[in-house]
Coordinates of C-alpha atoms (C1' of nucleotides) in Angstrom, one line a residue:
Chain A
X1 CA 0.0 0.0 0.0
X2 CA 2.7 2.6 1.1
X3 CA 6.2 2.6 2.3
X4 CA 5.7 2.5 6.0
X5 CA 2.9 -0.5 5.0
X6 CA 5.5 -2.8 3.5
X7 CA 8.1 -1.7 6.3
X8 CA 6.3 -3.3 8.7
X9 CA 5.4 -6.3 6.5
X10 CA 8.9 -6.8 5.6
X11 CA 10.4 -7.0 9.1
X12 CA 7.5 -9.7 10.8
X13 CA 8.6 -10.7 7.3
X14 CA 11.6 -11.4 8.4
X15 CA 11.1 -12.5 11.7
X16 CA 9.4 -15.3 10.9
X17 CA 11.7 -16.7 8.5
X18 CA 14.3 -16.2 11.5
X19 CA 11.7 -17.4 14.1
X20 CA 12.4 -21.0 15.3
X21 CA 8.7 -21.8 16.5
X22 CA 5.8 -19.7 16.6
X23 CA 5.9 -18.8 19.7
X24 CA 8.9 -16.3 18.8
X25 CA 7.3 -15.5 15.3
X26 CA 4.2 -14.2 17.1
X27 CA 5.7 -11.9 19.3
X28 CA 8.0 -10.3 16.2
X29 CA 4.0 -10.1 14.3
X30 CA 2.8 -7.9 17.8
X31 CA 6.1 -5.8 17.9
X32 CA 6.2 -5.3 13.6
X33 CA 2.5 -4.3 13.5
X34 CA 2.4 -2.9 17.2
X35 CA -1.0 -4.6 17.8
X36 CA -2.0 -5.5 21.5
X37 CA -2.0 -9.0 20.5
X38 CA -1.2 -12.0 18.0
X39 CA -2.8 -15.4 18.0
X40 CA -2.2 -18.3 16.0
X41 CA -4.5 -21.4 16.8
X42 CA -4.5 -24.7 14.7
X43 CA -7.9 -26.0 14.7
X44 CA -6.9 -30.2 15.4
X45 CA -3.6 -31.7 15.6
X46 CA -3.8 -35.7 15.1
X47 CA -4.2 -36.7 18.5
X48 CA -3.3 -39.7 20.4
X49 CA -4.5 -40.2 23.8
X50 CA -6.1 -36.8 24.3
X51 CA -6.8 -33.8 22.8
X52 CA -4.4 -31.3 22.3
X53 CA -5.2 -27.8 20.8
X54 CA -2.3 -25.7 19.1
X55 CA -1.9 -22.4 20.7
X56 CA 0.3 -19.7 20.3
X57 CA -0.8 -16.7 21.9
X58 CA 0.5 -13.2 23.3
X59 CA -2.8 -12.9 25.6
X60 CA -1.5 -13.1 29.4
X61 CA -1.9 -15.9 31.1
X62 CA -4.6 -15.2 33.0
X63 CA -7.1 -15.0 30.0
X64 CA -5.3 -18.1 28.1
X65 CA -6.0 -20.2 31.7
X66 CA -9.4 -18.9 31.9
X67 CA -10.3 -19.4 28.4
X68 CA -9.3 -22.6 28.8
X69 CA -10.6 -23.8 31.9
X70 CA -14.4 -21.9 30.9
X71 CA -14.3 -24.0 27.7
X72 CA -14.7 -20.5 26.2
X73 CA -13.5 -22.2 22.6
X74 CA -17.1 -23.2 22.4
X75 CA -18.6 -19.9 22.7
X76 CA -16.2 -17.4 21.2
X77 CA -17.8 -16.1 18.4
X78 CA -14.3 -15.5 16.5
X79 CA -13.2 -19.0 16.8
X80 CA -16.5 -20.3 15.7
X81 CA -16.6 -18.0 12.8
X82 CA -12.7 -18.6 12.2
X83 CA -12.9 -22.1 11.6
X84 CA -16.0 -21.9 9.2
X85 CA -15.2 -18.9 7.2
X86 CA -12.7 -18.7 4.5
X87 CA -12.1 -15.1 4.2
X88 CA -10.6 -12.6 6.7
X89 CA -12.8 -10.2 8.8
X90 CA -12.8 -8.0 11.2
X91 CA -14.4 -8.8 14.4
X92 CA -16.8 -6.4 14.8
X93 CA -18.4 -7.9 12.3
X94 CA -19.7 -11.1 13.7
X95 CA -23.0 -11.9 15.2
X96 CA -22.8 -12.2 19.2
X97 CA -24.5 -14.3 21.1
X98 CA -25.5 -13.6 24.7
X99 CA -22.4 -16.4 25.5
X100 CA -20.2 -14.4 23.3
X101 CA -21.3 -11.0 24.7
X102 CA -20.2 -12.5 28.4
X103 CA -17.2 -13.6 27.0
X104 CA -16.1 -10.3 25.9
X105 CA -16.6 -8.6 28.9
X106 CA -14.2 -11.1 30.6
X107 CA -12.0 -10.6 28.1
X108 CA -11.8 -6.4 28.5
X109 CA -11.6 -7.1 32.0
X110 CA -8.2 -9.6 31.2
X111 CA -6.6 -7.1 29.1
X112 CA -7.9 -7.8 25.8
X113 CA -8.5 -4.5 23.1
X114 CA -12.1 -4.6 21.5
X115 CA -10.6 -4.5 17.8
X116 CA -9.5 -7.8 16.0
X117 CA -8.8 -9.2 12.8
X118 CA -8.9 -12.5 12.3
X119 CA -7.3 -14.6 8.8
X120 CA -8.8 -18.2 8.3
X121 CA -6.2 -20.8 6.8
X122 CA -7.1 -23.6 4.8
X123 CA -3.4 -25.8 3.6
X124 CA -3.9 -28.1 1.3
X125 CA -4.8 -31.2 3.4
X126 CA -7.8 -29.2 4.5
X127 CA -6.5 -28.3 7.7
X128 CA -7.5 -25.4 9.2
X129 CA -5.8 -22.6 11.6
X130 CA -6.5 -19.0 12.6
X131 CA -4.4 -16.3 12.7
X132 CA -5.8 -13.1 15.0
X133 CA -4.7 -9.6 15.7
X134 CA -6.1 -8.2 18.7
X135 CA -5.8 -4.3 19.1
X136 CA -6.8 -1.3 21.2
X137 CA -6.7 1.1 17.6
X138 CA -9.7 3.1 17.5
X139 CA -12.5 1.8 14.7
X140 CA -11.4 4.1 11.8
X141 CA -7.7 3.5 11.7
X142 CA -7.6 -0.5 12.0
X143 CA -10.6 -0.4 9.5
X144 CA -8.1 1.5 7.4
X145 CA -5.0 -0.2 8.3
X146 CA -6.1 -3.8 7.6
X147 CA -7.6 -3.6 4.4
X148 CA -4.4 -2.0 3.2
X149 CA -2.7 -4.9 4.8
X150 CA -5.1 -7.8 4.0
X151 CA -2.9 -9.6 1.7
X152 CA 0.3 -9.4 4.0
X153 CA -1.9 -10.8 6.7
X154 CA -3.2 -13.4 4.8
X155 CA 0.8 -14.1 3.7
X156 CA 1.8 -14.1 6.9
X157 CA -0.8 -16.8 8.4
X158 CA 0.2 -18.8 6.3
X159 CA 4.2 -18.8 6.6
X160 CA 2.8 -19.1 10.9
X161 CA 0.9 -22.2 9.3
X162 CA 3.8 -23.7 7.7
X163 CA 5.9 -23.0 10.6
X164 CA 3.3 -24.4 13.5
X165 CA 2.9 -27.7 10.6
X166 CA 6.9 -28.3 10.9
X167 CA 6.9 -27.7 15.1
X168 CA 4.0 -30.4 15.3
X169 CA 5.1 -32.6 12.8
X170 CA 8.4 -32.0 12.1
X171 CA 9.8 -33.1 8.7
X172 CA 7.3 -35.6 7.5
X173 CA 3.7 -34.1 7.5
X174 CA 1.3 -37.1 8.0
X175 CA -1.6 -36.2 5.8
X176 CA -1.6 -37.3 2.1
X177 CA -2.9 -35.2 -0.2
X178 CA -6.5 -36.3 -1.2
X179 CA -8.2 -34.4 -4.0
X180 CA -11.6 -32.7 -3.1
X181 CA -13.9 -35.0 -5.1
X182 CA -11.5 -37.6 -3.5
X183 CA -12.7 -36.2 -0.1
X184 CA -16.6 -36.0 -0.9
X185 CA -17.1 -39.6 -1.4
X186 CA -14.8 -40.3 1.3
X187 CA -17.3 -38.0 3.2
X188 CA -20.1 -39.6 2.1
X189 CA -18.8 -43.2 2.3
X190 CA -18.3 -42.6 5.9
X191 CA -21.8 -41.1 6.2
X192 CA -23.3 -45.1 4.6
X193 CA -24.0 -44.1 1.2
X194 CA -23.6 -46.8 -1.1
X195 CA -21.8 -46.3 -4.6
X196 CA -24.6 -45.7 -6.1
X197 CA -26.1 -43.2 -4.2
X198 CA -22.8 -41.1 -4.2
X199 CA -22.8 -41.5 -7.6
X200 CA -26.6 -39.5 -7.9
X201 CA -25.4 -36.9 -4.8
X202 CA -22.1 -36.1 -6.5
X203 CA -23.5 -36.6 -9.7
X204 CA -20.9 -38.8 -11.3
X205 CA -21.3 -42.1 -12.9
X206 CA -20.8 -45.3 -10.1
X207 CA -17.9 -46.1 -12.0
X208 CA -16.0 -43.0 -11.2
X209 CA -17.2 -43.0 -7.7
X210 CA -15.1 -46.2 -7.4
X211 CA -12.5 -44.9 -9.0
X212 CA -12.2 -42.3 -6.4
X213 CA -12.6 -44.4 -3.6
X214 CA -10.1 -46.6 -4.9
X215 CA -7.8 -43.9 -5.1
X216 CA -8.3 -42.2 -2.0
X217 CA -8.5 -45.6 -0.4
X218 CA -4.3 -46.1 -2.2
X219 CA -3.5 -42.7 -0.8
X220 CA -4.4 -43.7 2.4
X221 CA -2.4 -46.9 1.9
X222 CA -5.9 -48.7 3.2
X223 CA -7.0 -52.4 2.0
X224 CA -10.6 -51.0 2.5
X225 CA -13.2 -48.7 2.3
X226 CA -13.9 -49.2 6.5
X227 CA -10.1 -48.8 6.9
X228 CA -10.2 -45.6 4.6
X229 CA -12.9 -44.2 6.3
X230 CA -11.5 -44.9 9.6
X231 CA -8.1 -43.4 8.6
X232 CA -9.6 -40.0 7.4
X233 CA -11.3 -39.2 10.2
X234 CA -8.4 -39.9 12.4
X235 CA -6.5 -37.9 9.8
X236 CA -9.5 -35.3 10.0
X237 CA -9.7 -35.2 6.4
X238 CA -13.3 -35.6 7.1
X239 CA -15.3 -34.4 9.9
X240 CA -18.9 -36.3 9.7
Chain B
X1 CA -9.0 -46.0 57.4
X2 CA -9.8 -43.9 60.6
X3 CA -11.9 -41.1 61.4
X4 CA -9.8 -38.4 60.3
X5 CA -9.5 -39.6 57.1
X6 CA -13.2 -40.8 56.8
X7 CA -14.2 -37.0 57.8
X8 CA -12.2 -35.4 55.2
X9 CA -13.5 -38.0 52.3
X10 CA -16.8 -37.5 53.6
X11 CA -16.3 -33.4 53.7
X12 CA -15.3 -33.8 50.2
X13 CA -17.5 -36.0 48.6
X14 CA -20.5 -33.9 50.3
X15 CA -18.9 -30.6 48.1
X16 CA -19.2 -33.0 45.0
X17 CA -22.7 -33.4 45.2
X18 CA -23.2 -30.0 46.0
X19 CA -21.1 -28.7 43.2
X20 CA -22.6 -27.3 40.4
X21 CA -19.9 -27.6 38.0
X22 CA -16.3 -29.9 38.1
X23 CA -14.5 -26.4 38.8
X24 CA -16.0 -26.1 42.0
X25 CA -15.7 -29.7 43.4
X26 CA -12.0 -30.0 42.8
X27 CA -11.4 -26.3 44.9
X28 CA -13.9 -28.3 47.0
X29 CA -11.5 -31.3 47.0
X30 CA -8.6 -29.1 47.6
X31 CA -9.7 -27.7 50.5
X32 CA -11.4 -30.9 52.3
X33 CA -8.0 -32.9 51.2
X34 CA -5.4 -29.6 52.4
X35 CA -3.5 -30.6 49.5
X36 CA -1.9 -28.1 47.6
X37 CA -3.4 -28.2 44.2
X38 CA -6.2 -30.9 42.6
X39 CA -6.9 -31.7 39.1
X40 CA -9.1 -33.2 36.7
X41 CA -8.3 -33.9 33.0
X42 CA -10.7 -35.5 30.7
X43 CA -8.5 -37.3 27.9
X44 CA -11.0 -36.1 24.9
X45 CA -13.8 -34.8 24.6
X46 CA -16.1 -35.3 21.0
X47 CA -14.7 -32.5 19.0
X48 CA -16.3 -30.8 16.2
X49 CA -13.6 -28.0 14.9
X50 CA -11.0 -28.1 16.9
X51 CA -9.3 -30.1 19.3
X52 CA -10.9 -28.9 23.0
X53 CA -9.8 -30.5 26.4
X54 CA -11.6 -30.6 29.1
X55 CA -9.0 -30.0 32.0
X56 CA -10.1 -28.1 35.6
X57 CA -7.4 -27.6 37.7
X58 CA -6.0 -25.1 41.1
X59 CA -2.7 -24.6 39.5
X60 CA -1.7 -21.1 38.5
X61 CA -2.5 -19.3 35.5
X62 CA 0.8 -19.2 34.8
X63 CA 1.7 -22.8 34.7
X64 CA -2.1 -23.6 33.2
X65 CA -0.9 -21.3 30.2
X66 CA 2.9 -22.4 30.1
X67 CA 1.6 -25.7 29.9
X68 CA -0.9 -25.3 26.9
X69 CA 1.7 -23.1 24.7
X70 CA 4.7 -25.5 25.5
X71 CA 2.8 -28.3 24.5
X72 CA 3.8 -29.8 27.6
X73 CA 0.9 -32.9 27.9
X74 CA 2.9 -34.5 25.0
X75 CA 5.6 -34.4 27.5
X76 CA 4.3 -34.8 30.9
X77 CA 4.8 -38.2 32.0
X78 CA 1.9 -38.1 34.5
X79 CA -0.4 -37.6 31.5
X80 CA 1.5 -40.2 29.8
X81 CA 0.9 -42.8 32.3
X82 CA -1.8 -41.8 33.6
X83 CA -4.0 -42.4 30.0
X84 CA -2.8 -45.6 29.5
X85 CA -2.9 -47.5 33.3
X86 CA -5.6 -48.7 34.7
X87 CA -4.5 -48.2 38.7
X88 CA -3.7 -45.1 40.8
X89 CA -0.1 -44.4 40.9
X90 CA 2.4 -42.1 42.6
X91 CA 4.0 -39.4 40.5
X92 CA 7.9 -40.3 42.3
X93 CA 6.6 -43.9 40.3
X94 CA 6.7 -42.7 36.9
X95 CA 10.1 -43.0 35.0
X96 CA 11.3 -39.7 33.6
X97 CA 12.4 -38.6 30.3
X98 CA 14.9 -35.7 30.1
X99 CA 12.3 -33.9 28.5
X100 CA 10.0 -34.4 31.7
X101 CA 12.4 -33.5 33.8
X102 CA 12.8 -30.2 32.5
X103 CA 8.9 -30.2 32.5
X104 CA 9.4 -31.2 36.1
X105 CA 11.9 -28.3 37.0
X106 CA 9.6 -25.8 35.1
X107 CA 6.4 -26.9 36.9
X108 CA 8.7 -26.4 40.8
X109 CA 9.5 -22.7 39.6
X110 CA 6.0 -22.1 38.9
X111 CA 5.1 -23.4 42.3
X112 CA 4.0 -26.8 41.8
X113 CA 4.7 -29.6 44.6
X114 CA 7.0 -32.7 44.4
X115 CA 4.6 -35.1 45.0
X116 CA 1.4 -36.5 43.3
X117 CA -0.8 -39.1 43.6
X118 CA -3.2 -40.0 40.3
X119 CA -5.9 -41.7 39.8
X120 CA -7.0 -42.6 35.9
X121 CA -10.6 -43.5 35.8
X122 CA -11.9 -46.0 33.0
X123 CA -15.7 -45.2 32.2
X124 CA -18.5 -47.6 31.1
X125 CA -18.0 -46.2 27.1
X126 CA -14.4 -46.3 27.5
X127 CA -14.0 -42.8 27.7
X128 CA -10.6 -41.6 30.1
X129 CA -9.6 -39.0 32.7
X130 CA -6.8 -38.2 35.2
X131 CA -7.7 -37.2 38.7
X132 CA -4.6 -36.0 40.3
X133 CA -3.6 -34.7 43.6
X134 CA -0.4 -32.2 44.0
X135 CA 1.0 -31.8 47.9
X136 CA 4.3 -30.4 49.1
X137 CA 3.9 -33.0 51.6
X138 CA 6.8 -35.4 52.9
X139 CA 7.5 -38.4 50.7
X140 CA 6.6 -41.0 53.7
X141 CA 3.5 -39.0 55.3
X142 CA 1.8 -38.9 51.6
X143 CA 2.6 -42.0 50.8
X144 CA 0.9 -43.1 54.3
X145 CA -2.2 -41.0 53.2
X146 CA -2.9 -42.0 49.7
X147 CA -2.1 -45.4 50.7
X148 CA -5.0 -44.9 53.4
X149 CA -7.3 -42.8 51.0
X150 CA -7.0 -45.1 47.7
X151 CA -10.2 -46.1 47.8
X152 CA -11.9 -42.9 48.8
X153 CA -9.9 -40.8 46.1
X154 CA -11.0 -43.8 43.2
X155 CA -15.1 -42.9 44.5
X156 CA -14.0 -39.1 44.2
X157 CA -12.3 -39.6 41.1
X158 CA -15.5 -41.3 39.3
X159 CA -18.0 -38.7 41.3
X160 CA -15.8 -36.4 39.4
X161 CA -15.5 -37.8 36.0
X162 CA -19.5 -38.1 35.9
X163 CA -20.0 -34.5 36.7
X164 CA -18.0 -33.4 33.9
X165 CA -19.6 -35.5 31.3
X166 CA -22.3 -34.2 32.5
X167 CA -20.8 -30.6 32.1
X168 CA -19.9 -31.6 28.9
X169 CA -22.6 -33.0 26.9
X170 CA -25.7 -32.6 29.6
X171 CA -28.5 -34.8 30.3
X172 CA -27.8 -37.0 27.6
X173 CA -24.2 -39.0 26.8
X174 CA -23.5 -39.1 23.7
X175 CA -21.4 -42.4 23.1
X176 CA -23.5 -45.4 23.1
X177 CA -22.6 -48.8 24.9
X178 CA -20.2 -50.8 22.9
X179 CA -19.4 -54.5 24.5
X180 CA -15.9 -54.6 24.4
X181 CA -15.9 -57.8 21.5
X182 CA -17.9 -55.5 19.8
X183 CA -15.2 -52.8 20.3
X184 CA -12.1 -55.4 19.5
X185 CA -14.0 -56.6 15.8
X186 CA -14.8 -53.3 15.1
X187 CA -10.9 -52.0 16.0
X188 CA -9.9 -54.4 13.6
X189 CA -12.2 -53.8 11.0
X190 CA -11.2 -50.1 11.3
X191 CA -7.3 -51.5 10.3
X192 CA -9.0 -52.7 7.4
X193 CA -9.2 -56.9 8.5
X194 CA -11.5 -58.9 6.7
X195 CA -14.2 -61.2 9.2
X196 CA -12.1 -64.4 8.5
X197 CA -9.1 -62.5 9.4
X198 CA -11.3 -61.0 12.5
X199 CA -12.2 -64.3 13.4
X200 CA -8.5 -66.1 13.4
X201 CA -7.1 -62.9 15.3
X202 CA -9.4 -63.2 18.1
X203 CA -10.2 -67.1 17.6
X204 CA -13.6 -66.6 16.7
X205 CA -15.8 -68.3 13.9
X206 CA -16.6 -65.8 11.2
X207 CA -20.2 -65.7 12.0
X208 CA -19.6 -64.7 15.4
X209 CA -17.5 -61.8 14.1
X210 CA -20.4 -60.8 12.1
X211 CA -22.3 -60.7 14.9
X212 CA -20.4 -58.5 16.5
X213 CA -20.1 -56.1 13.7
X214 CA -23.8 -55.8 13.2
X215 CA -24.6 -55.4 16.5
X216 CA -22.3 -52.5 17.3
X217 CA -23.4 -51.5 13.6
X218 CA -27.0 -51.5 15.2
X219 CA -25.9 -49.7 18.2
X220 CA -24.2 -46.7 16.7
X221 CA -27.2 -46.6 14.4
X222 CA -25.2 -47.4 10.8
X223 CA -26.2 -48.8 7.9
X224 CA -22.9 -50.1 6.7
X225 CA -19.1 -50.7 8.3
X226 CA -17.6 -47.7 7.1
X227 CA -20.2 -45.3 8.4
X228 CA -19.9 -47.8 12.2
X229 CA -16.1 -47.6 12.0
X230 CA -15.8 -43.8 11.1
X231 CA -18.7 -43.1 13.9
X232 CA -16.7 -45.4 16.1
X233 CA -13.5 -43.0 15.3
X234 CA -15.2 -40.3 15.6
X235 CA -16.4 -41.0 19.3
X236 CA -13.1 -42.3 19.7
X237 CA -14.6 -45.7 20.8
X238 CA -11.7 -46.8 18.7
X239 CA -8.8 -45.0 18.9
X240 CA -6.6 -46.8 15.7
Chain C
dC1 C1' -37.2 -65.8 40.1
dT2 C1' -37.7 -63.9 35.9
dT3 C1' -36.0 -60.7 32.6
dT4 C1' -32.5 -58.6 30.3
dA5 C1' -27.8 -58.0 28.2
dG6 C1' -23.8 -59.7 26.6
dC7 C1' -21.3 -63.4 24.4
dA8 C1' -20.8 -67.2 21.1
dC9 C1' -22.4 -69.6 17.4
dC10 C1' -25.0 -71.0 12.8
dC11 C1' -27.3 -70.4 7.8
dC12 C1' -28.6 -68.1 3.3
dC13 C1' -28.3 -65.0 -0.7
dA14 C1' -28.9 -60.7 -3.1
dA15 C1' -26.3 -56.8 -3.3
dA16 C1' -22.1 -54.3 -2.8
dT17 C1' -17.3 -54.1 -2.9
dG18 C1' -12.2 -55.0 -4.1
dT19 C1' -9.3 -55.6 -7.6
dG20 C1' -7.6 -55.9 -11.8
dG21 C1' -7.5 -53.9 -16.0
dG22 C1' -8.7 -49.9 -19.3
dT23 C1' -9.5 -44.6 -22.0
dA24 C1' -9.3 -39.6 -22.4
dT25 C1' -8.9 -34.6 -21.1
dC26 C1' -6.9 -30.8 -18.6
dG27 C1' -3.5 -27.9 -16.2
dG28 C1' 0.8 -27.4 -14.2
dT29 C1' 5.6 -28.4 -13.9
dA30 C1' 10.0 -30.0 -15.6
Chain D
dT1 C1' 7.9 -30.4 -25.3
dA2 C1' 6.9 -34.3 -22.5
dC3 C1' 5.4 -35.8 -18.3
dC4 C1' 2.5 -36.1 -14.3
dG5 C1' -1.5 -35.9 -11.3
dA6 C1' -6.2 -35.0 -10.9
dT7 C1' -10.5 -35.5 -13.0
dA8 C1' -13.9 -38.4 -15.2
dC9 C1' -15.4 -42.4 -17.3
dC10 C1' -15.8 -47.7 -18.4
dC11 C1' -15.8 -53.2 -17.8
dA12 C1' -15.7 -57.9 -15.4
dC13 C1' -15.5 -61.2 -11.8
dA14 C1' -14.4 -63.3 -7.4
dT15 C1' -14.9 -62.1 -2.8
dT16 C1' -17.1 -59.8 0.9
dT17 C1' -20.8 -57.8 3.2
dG18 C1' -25.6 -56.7 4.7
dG19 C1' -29.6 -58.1 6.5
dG20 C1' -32.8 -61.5 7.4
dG21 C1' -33.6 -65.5 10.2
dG22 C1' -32.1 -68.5 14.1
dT23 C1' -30.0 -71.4 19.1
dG24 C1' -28.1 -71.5 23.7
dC25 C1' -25.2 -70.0 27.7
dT26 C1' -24.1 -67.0 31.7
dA27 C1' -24.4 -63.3 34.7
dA28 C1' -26.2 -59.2 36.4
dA29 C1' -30.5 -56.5 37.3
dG30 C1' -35.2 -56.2 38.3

DNA sequence: CTTTAGCACCCCCAAATGTGGGTATCGGTA
DNA sequence: TACCGATACCCACATTTGGGGGTGCTAAAG
């Protein structure tokens, strides 16, 4: 957009390429932009015995306890709209429920600005992440100031994305890549359709609903369609 | 074991009942026990969007947050044990990795105790939680108390776990009772084995497989054993 | 004491699946 | 340019599964 724009870009930039996990990269992002706050939260990892979110936050402790101990995931309005959304927005822009109002309050009286941004990722194995700014600018300005910076912020999440992908996973990322149509009859295998009807929902001939199955099923390195199914939703390449 | 302790179980298990939520029962617990901190972890809850624990606990904010953004329950080998025994154990029990060591160290300077006592609770639908105790108590009185209060703190434990499933999904539970043959043929049918290969594996005829299969089929209301084994995944009545 | 629930076993057959081959187009990458 | 992966389609056959019907035992719950 302008000079002092890209300046800022350039150096969280450039932290995060020095940054060894994201903790550090989120806390270059909140001194670059000089925002209040900077999230980064990956909606699943592939969990073993017990669920495990992925959270990288500059909120103090207090909130990031209380959030988690209130189950507040479930209500905030950002997260819900975060995971579901595909494009950016601004948080004054989503609908509140009475829940979500509460949670606000608590979250002004733990420190937390009333302005946010918030950038949805989607990598290509369908995983999804969310990548907030959290700031005390008045309306006018961050209105201003992130539409000029939309596309660094959306560059940016994603860079956080790789980087948080490589700190859970290291090296060897454990999702194949299955194709989309791959992924609906996956979907609706798992949901009891038979061939056929897959065929009619997707509208496709049997035959290439096979096909896809079968090759969804290789990717998967699966023997069977149970197996298949099993394995995605573990994988959380589909969510029933 | 003798009054004393019978008056403090008692004390405690009253505050249970009279809890309205799993927060309050383990402050409750804490108090009646004069230990220094309590907790109760749920091992997973059904997600939808993102990964969610269900975890009440007395420590600190600042160790409840350090925790979460170090990614510490991959590490902590009281979690680690305490999701895959079946009996209550002593924390000074549990070998250490040099990872959980420096967990360990971290945990003392954010003013955790030495000593623990945990108990991991087993529920009808398979379903598993931690119920710990933290005490900066002498090695040799504790281990005289917990030895005195196992069966007490196993009763508190379960009042515990029921009140958060409760919390959690309310009147009505949403995993259905799965016999655990049922469970085994459907585990294997999840890894993609074929009945015959069922039936060898857990020395079974084939038809009694089947049996199995459409009976847990029936109870998790599926039409087919890709739909059974990705609900089954799902609810994490099979874990793969 | 009866009822219920789980476990173990048996049979049949129409329908669905797995498994092996194919063809062809399109877009991106080497 | 040539190659690759994803998309979309097609065929045939042996094997497996679903869904229907059963029997009988044991142990816990009413």
């Amino acid at each position: 957009m302008n000079d002092k724009h890209h300046d800022v870009f350039a150096s969280a930039f450039e932290a995060i390429k020095r940054a060894r996990d994201v903790a550090q990269a989120i806390v270059a992002i909140k001194d670059a932009y000089g925002v209040d706050h900077v999230t980064y939260h990956m909606a699943h990892m592939i969990s073993g015995n017990y669920d495990q979110p992925f959270v990288r936050t500059t909120y103090p402790d207090s909130w990031v306890s209380r959030y988690l101990q209130h189950g507040y995931v479930k209500v905030d309005p950002v997260v819900q709209e975060g995971f579901v959304r595909q494009l950016p927005f601004e948080w004054r822009e989503v609908t509140m429920t009475d829940a979500a109002l509460v949670l606000m309050q608590d979250a002004l009286a733990h420190g937390l600005a009333m302005n946010g941004y918030s950038v949805p990722i989607v990598d290509k194995v369908g995983r999804r992440a969310l990548f907030s700014l959290n700031t005390s600018m008045a309306d006018e300005d961050w209105t201003a100031f992130v539409s000029g910076e939309a596309e660094h912020l959306s560059e940016l999440g994603h860079r956080l994305h790789r980087l948080a992908v490589f700190e859970v996973y290291g090296e060897h990322d454990p999702v194949p890549r299955i194709g989309p149509r791959e992924r609906e009859c996956l979907a609706l295998a798992a949901q009891g359709k038979e061939y056929t009807v897959i065929a009619q929902l997707l509208d496709l001939s049997e035959h290439t609903v096979r096909a896809y199955l079968k090759s969804a099923r290789l990717k998967l390195d699966c023997s069977n369609i149970p197996q298949a199914v099993g394995k995605a939703v573990k994988l959380r390449i589909i969510s029933l």
